[in-house]
Short mmCIF file of C-alpha atoms in Angstrom, two decimals:
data_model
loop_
_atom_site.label_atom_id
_atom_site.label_comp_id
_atom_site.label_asym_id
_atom_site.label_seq_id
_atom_site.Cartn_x
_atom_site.Cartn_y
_atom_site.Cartn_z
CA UNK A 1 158.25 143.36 55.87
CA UNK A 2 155.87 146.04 57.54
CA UNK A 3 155.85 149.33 59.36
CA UNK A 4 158.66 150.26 57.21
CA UNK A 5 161.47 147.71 58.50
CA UNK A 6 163.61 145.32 56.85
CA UNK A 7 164.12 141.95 58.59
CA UNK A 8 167.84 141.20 59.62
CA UNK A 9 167.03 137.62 59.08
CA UNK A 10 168.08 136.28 62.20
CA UNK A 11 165.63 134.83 64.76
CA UNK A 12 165.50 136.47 67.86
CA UNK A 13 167.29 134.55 71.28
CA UNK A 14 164.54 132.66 73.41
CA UNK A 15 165.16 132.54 76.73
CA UNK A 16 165.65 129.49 78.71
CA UNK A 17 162.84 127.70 79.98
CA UNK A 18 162.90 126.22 83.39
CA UNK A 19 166.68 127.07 83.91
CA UNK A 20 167.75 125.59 86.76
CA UNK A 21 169.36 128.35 88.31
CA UNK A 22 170.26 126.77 91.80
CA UNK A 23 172.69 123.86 89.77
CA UNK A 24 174.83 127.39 88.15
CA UNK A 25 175.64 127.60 91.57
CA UNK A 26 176.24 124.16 92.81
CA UNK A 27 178.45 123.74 89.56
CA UNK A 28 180.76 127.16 90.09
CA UNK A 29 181.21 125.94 93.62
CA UNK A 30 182.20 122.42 93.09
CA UNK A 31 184.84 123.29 90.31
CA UNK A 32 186.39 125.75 92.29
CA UNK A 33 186.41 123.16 94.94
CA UNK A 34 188.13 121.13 92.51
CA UNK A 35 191.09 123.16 91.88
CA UNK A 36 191.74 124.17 95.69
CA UNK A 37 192.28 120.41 96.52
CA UNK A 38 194.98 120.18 93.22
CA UNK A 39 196.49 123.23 94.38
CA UNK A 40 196.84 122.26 98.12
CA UNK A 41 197.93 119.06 97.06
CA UNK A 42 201.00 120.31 95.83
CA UNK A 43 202.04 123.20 97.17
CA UNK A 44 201.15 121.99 101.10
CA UNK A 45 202.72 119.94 102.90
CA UNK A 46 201.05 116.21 102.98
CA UNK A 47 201.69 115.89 107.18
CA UNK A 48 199.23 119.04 107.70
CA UNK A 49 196.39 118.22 109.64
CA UNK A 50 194.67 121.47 109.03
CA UNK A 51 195.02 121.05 104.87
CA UNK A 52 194.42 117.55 104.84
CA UNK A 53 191.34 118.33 106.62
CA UNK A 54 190.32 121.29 103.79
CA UNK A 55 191.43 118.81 100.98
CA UNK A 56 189.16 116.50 102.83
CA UNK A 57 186.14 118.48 102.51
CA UNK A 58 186.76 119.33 99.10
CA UNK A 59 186.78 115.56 97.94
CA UNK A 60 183.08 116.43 97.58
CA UNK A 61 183.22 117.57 94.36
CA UNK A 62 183.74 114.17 92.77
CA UNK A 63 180.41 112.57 93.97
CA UNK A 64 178.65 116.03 93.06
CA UNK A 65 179.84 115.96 89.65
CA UNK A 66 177.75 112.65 89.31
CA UNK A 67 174.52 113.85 91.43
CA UNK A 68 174.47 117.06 88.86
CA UNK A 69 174.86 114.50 86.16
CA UNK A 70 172.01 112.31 87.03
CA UNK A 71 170.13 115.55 87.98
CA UNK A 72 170.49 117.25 84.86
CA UNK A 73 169.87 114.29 82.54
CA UNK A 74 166.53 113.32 84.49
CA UNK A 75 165.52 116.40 84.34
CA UNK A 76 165.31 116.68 80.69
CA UNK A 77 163.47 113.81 80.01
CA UNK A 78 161.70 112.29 82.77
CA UNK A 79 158.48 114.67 81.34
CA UNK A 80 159.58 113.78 77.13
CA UNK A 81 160.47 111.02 75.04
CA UNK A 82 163.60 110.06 74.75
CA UNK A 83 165.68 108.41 71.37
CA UNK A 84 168.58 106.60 72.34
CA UNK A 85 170.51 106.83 69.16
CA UNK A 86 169.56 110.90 69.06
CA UNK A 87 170.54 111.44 72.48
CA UNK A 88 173.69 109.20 72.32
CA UNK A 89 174.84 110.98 69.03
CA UNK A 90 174.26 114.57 70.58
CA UNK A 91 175.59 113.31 74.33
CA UNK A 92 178.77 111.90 72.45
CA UNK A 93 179.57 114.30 70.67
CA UNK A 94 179.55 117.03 73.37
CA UNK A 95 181.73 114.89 75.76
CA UNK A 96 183.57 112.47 73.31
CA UNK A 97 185.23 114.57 71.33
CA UNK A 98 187.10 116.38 74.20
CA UNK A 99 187.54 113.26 75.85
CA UNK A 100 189.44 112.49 72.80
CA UNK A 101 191.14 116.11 72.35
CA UNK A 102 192.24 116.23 75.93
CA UNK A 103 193.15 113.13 76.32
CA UNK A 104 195.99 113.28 73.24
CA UNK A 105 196.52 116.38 74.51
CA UNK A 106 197.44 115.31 77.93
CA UNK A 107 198.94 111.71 76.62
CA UNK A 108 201.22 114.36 74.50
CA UNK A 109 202.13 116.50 77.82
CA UNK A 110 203.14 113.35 79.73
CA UNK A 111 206.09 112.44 77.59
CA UNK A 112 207.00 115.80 77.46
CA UNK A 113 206.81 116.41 80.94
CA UNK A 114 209.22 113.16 81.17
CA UNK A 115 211.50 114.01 78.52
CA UNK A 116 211.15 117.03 76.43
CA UNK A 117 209.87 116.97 72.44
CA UNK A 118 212.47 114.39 72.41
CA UNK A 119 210.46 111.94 74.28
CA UNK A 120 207.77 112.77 71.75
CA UNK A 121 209.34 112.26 68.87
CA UNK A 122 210.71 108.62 69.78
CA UNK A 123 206.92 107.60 70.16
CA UNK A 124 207.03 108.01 66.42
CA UNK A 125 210.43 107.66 65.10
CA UNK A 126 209.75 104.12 63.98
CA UNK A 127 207.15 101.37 63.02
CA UNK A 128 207.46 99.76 66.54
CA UNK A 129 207.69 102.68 68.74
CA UNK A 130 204.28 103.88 66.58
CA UNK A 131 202.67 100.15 67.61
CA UNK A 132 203.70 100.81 71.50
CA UNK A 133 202.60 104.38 71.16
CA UNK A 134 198.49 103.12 69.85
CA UNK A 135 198.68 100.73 72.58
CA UNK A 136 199.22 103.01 75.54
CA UNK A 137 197.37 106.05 73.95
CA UNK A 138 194.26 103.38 73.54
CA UNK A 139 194.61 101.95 76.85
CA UNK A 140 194.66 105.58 78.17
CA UNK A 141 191.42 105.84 76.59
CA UNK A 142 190.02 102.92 77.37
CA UNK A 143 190.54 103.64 81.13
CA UNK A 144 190.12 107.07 81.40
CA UNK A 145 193.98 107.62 82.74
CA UNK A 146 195.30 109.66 80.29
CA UNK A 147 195.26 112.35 83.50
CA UNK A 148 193.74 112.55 86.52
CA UNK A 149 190.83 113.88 86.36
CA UNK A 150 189.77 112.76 83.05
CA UNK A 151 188.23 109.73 84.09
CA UNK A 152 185.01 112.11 84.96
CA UNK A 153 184.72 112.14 81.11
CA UNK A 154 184.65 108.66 81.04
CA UNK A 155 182.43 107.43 83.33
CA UNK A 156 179.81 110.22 82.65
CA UNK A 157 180.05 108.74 78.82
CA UNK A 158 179.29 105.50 80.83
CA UNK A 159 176.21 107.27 82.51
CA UNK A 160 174.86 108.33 79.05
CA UNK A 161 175.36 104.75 77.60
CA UNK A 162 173.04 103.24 80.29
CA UNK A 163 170.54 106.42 80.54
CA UNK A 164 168.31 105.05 78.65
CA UNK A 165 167.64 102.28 80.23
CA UNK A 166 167.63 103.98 83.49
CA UNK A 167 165.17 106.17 82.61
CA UNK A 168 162.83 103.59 81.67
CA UNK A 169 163.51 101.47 84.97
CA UNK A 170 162.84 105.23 86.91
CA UNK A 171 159.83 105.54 85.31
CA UNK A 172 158.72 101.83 85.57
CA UNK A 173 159.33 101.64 89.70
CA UNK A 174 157.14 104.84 90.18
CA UNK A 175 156.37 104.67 93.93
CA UNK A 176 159.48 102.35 94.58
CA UNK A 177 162.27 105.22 94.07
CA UNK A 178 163.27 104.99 98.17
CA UNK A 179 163.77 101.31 98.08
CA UNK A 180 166.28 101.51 94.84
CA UNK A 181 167.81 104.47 96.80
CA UNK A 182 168.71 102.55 99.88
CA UNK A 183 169.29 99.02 97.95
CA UNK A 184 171.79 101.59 95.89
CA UNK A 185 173.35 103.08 99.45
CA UNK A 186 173.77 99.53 100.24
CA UNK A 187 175.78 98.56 97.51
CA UNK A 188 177.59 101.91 97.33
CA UNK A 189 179.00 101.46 101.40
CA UNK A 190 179.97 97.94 100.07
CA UNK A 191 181.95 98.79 97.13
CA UNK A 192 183.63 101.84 99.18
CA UNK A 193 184.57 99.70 102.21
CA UNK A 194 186.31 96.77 100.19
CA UNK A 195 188.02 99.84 97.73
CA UNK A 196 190.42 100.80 100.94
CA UNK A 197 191.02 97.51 101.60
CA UNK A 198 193.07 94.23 100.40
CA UNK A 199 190.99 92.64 97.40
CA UNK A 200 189.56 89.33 98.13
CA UNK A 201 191.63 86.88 95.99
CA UNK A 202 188.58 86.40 93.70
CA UNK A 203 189.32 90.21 92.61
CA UNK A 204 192.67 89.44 91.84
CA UNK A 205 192.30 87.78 88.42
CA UNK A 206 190.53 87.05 85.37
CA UNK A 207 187.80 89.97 84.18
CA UNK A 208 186.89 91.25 87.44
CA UNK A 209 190.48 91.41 88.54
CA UNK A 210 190.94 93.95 85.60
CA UNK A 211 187.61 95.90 86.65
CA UNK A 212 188.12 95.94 90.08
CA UNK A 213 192.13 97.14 89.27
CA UNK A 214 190.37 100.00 87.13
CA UNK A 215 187.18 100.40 89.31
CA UNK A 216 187.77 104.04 90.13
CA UNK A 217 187.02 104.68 86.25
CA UNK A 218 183.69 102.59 86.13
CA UNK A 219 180.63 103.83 87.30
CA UNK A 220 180.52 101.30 89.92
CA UNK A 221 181.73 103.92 93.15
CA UNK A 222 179.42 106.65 91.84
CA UNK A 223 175.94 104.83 91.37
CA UNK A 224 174.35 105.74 94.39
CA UNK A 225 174.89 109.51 94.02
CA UNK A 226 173.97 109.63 90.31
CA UNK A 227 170.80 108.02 91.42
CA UNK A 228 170.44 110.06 94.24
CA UNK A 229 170.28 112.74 91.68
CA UNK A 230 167.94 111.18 89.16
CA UNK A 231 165.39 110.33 91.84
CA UNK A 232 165.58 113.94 93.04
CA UNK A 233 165.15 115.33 89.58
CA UNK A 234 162.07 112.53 88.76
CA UNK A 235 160.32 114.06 92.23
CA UNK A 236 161.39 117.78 91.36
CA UNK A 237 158.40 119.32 91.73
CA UNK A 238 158.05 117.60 95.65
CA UNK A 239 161.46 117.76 95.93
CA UNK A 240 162.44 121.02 94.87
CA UNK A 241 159.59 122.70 97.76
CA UNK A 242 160.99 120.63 100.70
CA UNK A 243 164.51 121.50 100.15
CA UNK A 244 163.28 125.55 100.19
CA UNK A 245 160.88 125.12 102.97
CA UNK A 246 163.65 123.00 105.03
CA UNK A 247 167.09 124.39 103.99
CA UNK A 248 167.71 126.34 107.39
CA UNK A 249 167.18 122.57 109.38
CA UNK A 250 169.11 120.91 106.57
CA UNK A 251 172.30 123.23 106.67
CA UNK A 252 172.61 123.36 109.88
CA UNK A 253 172.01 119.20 110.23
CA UNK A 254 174.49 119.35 107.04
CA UNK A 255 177.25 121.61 109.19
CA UNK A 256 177.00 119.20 112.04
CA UNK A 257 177.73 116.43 110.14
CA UNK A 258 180.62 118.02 108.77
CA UNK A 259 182.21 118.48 111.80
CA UNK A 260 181.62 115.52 113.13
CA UNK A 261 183.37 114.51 109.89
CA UNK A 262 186.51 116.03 110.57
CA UNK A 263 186.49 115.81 114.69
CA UNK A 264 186.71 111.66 113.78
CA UNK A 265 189.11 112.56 111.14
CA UNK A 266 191.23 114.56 113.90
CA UNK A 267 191.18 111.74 115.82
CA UNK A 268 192.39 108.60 113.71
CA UNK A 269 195.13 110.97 112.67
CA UNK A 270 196.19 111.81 115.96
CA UNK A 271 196.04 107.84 116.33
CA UNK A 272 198.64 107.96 113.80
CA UNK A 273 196.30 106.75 110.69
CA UNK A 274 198.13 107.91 107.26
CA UNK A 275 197.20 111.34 105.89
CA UNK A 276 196.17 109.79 102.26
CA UNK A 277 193.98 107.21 103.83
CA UNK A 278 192.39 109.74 106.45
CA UNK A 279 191.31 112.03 103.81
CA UNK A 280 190.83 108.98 101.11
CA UNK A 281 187.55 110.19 98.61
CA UNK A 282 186.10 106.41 99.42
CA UNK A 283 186.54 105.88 103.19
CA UNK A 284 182.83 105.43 103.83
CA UNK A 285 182.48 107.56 107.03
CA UNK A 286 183.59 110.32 104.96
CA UNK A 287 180.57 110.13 102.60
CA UNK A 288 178.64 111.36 104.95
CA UNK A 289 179.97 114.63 105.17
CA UNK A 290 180.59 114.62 101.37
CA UNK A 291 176.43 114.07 101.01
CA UNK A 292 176.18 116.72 103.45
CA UNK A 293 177.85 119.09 101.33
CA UNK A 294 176.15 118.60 98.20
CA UNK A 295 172.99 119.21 100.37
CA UNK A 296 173.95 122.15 101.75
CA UNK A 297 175.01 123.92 98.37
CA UNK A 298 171.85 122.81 97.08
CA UNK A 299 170.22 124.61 99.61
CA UNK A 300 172.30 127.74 99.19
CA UNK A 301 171.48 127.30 95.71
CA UNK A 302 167.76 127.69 95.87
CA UNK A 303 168.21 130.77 97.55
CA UNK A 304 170.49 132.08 94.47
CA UNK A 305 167.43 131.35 92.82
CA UNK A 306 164.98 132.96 94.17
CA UNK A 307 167.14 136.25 94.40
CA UNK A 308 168.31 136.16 91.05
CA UNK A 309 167.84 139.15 88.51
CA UNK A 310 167.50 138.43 85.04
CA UNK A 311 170.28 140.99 83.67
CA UNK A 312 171.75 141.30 86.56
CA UNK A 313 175.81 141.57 87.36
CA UNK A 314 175.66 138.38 89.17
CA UNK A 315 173.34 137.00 86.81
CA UNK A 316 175.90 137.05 83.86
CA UNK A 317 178.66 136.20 85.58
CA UNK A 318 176.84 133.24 87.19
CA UNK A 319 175.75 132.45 83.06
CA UNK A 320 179.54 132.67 81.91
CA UNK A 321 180.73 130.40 85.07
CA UNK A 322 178.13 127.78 84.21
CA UNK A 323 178.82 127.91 80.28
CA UNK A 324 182.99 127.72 80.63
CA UNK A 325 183.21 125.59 83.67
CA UNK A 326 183.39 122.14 81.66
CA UNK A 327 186.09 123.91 79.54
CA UNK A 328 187.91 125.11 82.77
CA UNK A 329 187.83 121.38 84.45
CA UNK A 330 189.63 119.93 80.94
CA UNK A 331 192.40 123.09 81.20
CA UNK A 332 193.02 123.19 84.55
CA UNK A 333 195.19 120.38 85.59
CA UNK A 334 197.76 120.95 82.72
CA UNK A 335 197.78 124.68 83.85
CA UNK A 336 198.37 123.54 87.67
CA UNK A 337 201.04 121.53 87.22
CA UNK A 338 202.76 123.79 85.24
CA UNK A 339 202.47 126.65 88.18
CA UNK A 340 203.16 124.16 90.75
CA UNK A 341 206.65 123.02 88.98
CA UNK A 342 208.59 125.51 91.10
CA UNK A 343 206.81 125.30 93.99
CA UNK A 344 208.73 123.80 97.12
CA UNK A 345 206.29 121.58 99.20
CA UNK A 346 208.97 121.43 101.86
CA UNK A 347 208.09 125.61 102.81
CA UNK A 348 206.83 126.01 106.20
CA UNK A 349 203.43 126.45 106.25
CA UNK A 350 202.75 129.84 107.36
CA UNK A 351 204.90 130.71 103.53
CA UNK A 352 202.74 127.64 101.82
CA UNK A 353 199.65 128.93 102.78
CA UNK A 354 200.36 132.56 101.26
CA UNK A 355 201.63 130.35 98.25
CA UNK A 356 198.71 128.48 98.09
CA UNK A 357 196.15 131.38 97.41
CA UNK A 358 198.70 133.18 95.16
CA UNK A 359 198.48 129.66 93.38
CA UNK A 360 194.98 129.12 93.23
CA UNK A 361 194.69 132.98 91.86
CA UNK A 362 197.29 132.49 89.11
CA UNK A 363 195.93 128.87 88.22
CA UNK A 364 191.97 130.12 88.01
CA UNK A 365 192.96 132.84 86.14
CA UNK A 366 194.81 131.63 83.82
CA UNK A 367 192.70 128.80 83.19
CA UNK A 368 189.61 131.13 82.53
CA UNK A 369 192.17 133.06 80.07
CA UNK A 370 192.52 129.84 77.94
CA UNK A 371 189.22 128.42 78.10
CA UNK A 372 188.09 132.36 76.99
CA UNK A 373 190.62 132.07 73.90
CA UNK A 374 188.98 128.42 73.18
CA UNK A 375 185.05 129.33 73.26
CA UNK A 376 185.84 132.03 70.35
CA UNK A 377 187.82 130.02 68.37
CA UNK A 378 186.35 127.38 65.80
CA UNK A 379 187.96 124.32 68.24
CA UNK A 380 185.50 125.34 70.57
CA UNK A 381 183.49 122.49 70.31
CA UNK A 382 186.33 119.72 70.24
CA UNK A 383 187.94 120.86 73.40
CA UNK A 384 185.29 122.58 75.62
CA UNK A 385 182.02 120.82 74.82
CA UNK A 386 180.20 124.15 73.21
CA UNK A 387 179.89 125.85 70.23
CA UNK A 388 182.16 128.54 69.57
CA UNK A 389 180.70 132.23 70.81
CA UNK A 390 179.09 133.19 67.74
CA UNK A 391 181.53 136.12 66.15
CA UNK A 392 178.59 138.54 66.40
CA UNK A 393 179.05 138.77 69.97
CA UNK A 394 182.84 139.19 69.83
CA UNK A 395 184.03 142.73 70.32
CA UNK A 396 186.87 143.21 68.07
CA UNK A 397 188.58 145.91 70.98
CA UNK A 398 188.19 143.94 73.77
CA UNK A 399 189.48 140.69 72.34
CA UNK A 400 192.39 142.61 71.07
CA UNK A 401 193.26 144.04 74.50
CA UNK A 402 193.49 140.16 75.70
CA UNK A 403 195.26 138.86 73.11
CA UNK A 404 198.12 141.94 74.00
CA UNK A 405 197.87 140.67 77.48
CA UNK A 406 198.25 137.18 77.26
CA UNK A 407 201.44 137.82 74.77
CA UNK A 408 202.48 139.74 77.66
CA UNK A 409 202.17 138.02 80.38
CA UNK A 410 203.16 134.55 78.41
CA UNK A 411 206.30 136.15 77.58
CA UNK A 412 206.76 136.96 81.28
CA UNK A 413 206.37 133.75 82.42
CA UNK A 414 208.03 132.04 79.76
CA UNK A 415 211.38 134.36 79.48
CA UNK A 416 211.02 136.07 82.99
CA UNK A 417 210.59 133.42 84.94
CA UNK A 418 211.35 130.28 82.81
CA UNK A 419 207.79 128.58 83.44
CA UNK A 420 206.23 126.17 80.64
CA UNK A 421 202.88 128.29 81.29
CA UNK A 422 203.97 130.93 79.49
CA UNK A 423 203.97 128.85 76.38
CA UNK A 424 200.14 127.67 76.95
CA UNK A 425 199.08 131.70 77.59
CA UNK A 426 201.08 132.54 74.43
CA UNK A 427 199.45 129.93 71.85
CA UNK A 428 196.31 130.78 74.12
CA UNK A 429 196.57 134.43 72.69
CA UNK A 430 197.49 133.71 69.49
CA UNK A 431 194.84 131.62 68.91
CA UNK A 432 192.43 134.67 70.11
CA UNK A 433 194.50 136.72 67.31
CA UNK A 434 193.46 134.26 64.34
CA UNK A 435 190.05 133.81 65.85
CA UNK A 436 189.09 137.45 66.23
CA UNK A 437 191.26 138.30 63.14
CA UNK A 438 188.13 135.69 61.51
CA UNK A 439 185.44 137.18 63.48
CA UNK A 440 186.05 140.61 61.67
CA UNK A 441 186.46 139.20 58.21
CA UNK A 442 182.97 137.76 58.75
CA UNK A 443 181.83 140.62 60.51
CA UNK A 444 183.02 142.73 57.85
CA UNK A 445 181.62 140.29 55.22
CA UNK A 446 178.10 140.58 56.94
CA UNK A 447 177.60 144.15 56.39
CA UNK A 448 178.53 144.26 53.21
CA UNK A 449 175.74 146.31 51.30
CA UNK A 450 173.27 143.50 49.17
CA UNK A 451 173.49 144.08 45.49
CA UNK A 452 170.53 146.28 44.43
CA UNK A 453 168.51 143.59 42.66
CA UNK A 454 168.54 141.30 46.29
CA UNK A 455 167.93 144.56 48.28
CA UNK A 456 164.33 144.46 49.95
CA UNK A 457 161.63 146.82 49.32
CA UNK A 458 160.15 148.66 51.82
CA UNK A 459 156.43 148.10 52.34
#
């Protein structure tokens, strides 16, 4: 101790090196594009040209999950040594353990969405309904189908099993990165043109038959793009320069290619091609506009970047977005489907489409509300990926205030207007109660005055 101060004992917060700022964006972007196409899916009706082509554009998201994936991970380590078994164990943990949460969670929510508790509790009522019961929960986890949009979870845990050895091959082929890229593309326009089609009767048995029936949940569709974005990342410091230097060329390239996109998807549906395979995530002409996309936010991203603040508005709520937005991916489906229960598809569409943003508003923000709840509560880890926020930062009056207004507006959902969400925002709140209610304890327990024989001297 010196100049007359006692250390709190607590090391003081470093800031993040070499934060890649422009991905915060990319990241907030794609997720919310993620829930717009699950909301216009079902409140909208399927025949609409106009939505289909919106729901089109937002089928982005699911090869930018994977460039951000290979982006991120590349990143990290192309410059450092990497441990397999260290970075498996750390990389597992963070994503297995809410693949395994959420999907229980959601294997749970499908038999009660089919039959009430009562559906639930004949999956355990007996020795042979328990047997049928590991089966499909393992082969839900096995295949990444518990819900829909878990089986991002499971291929990126199929990206960090291989990373490895990718990294070493990236590393190896210095100099040779744009031949694996277009060998890659080559493979990827394959795969994607045989996917909307009839499978050859060599795909229709034996071990490939099985892959190629589960193919969507293999990394097999994605490869290309998680390359894409390991290359990238590997030639950052080229990379990074040329997409500042050329981002007003490459968005407005990007924006042409877009509508091009959707003029050709006009036309074959005009031609009387079906809505679902018109707007299909793997039609290959449609990849085109989906790379164009990514490009484009990338671009906008950089220039986030460069205006950033440190301690700015924007600058902490682009942290938060970046920090809950895993969390908000795992909530939002069961949250969505819950809203969209009462919803009529069958509305006109001048009533849909004021349904549809009074949908998307309701399902973001209730989504945030439970993923808030979560990140404060010790499950934090287990179901969003992160560490709980450390109870010094939780302020006991605010968290109150949102625990007293998800009670209320759970109980207004649940009793007012006999929605299921209501539940989720009430055990959502009350989960904020025990968490802050712990929070103080500790709080309280932390400034507690030392006994005088471990009190410090002043020097």
């Amino acid at each position: 101790m010196a100049g007359g101060q006692v250390s709190t004992g607590e090391a003081p917060k470093k800031k993040k090196k070499n934060h890649l700022y422009q991905l915060d964006f990319v990241r907030l972007i794609t997720f919310s594009a993620v829930i717009l196409d699950h909301v216009l899916m079902g409140v909208e009706p399927i025949s609409s040209t106009l939505v289909g082509g919106i729901e089109l554009l937002c089928r982005y998201s699911r090869y930018s999950f994977f460039a951000l994936t290979g982006f991120v991970l590349t990143y990290q380590y192309r410059k450092r040594e990497l441990r397999p078994i260290e970075f498996w164990r750390r990389r597992f943990k963070l994503i297995g353990l809410p693949y395994l949460v959420w999907s229980a969670f959601y294997w749970l929510y499908a038999k009660y969405r089919h039959g009430g508790f009562a559906e639930i509790r004949v999956n355990f009522d007996n020795l042979d309904h328990l047997r049928l019961s590991a089966k499909s929960f393992g082969y839900d986890l096995l295949t990444g189908t518990a819900w829909g949009h878990l089986y991002f979870l499971f291929v990126s845990m199929q990206i960090y099993l291989i990373f490895p050895l990718a990294l070493i091959i990236l590393k190896k082929t210095w100099g040779y990165h744009r031949y694996l890229l277009a060998v890659s593309f080559i493979c990827q326009a394959a795969v994607m043109y045989y996917m909307v089609r009839p499978p050859a009767d060599f795909l229709t048995h034996g071990l490939q038959g099985v892959i190629w029936m589960h193919l969507v949940c293999t990394l097999i569709p994605y490869q290309f793009f998680v390359l894409a974005g390991a290359i990238a990342a590997m030639h950052y410091e080229a990379f990074q320069p040329f997409m500042i230097r050329w981002k007003r060329q490459l968005i407005a390239g990007g924006l042409v290619v877009i509508v091009a996109t959707l003029v050709y998807y006009v036309h074959k549906v005009n031609v009387g091609e079906d809505m679902f395979r018109a707007t299909n995530v793997f039609m290959l002409h449609n990849v085109f506009a989906f790379i164009a996309i990514i490009v484009i936010l990338y671009c906008l991203g950089t220039v986030w970047q460069s205006r950033r603040r440190d301690g700015s508005l924007a600058a902490k709520f682009m942290a938060k977005a970046a920090d809950r937005s895993f969390g908000v991916y795992l909530v939002h489906a069961v949250v969505c489907n819950e809203i969209l229960q009462p919803i009529d598809g069958q509305r006109a569409f001048s009533e849909t489409l004021r349904s549809s943003i009074l949908v998307y508003i309701l399902v973001v923000a209730i989504t945030v509300y439970i993923v808030e709840a979560l990140r404060r509560s010790p499950i934090s880890l287990i179901t969003t990926g992160r560490n709980m926020v450390s109870w010094r930062e939780q302020n006991l009056g605010r968290c109150l205030i949102g625990v007293a207004g998800g009670l209320a507006a759970g109980v207004i959902f649940r009793f007012g207007f006999d929605m299921v969400v209501g539940n989720l925002l009430i055990g959502a709140a009350l989960l904020l109660l025990v968490s802050t209610i712990l929070s103080t304890v500790n709080k309280h327990r932390d400034a507690e005055p030392l006994p005088k024989e471990l009190k410090p001297e002043l020097v």
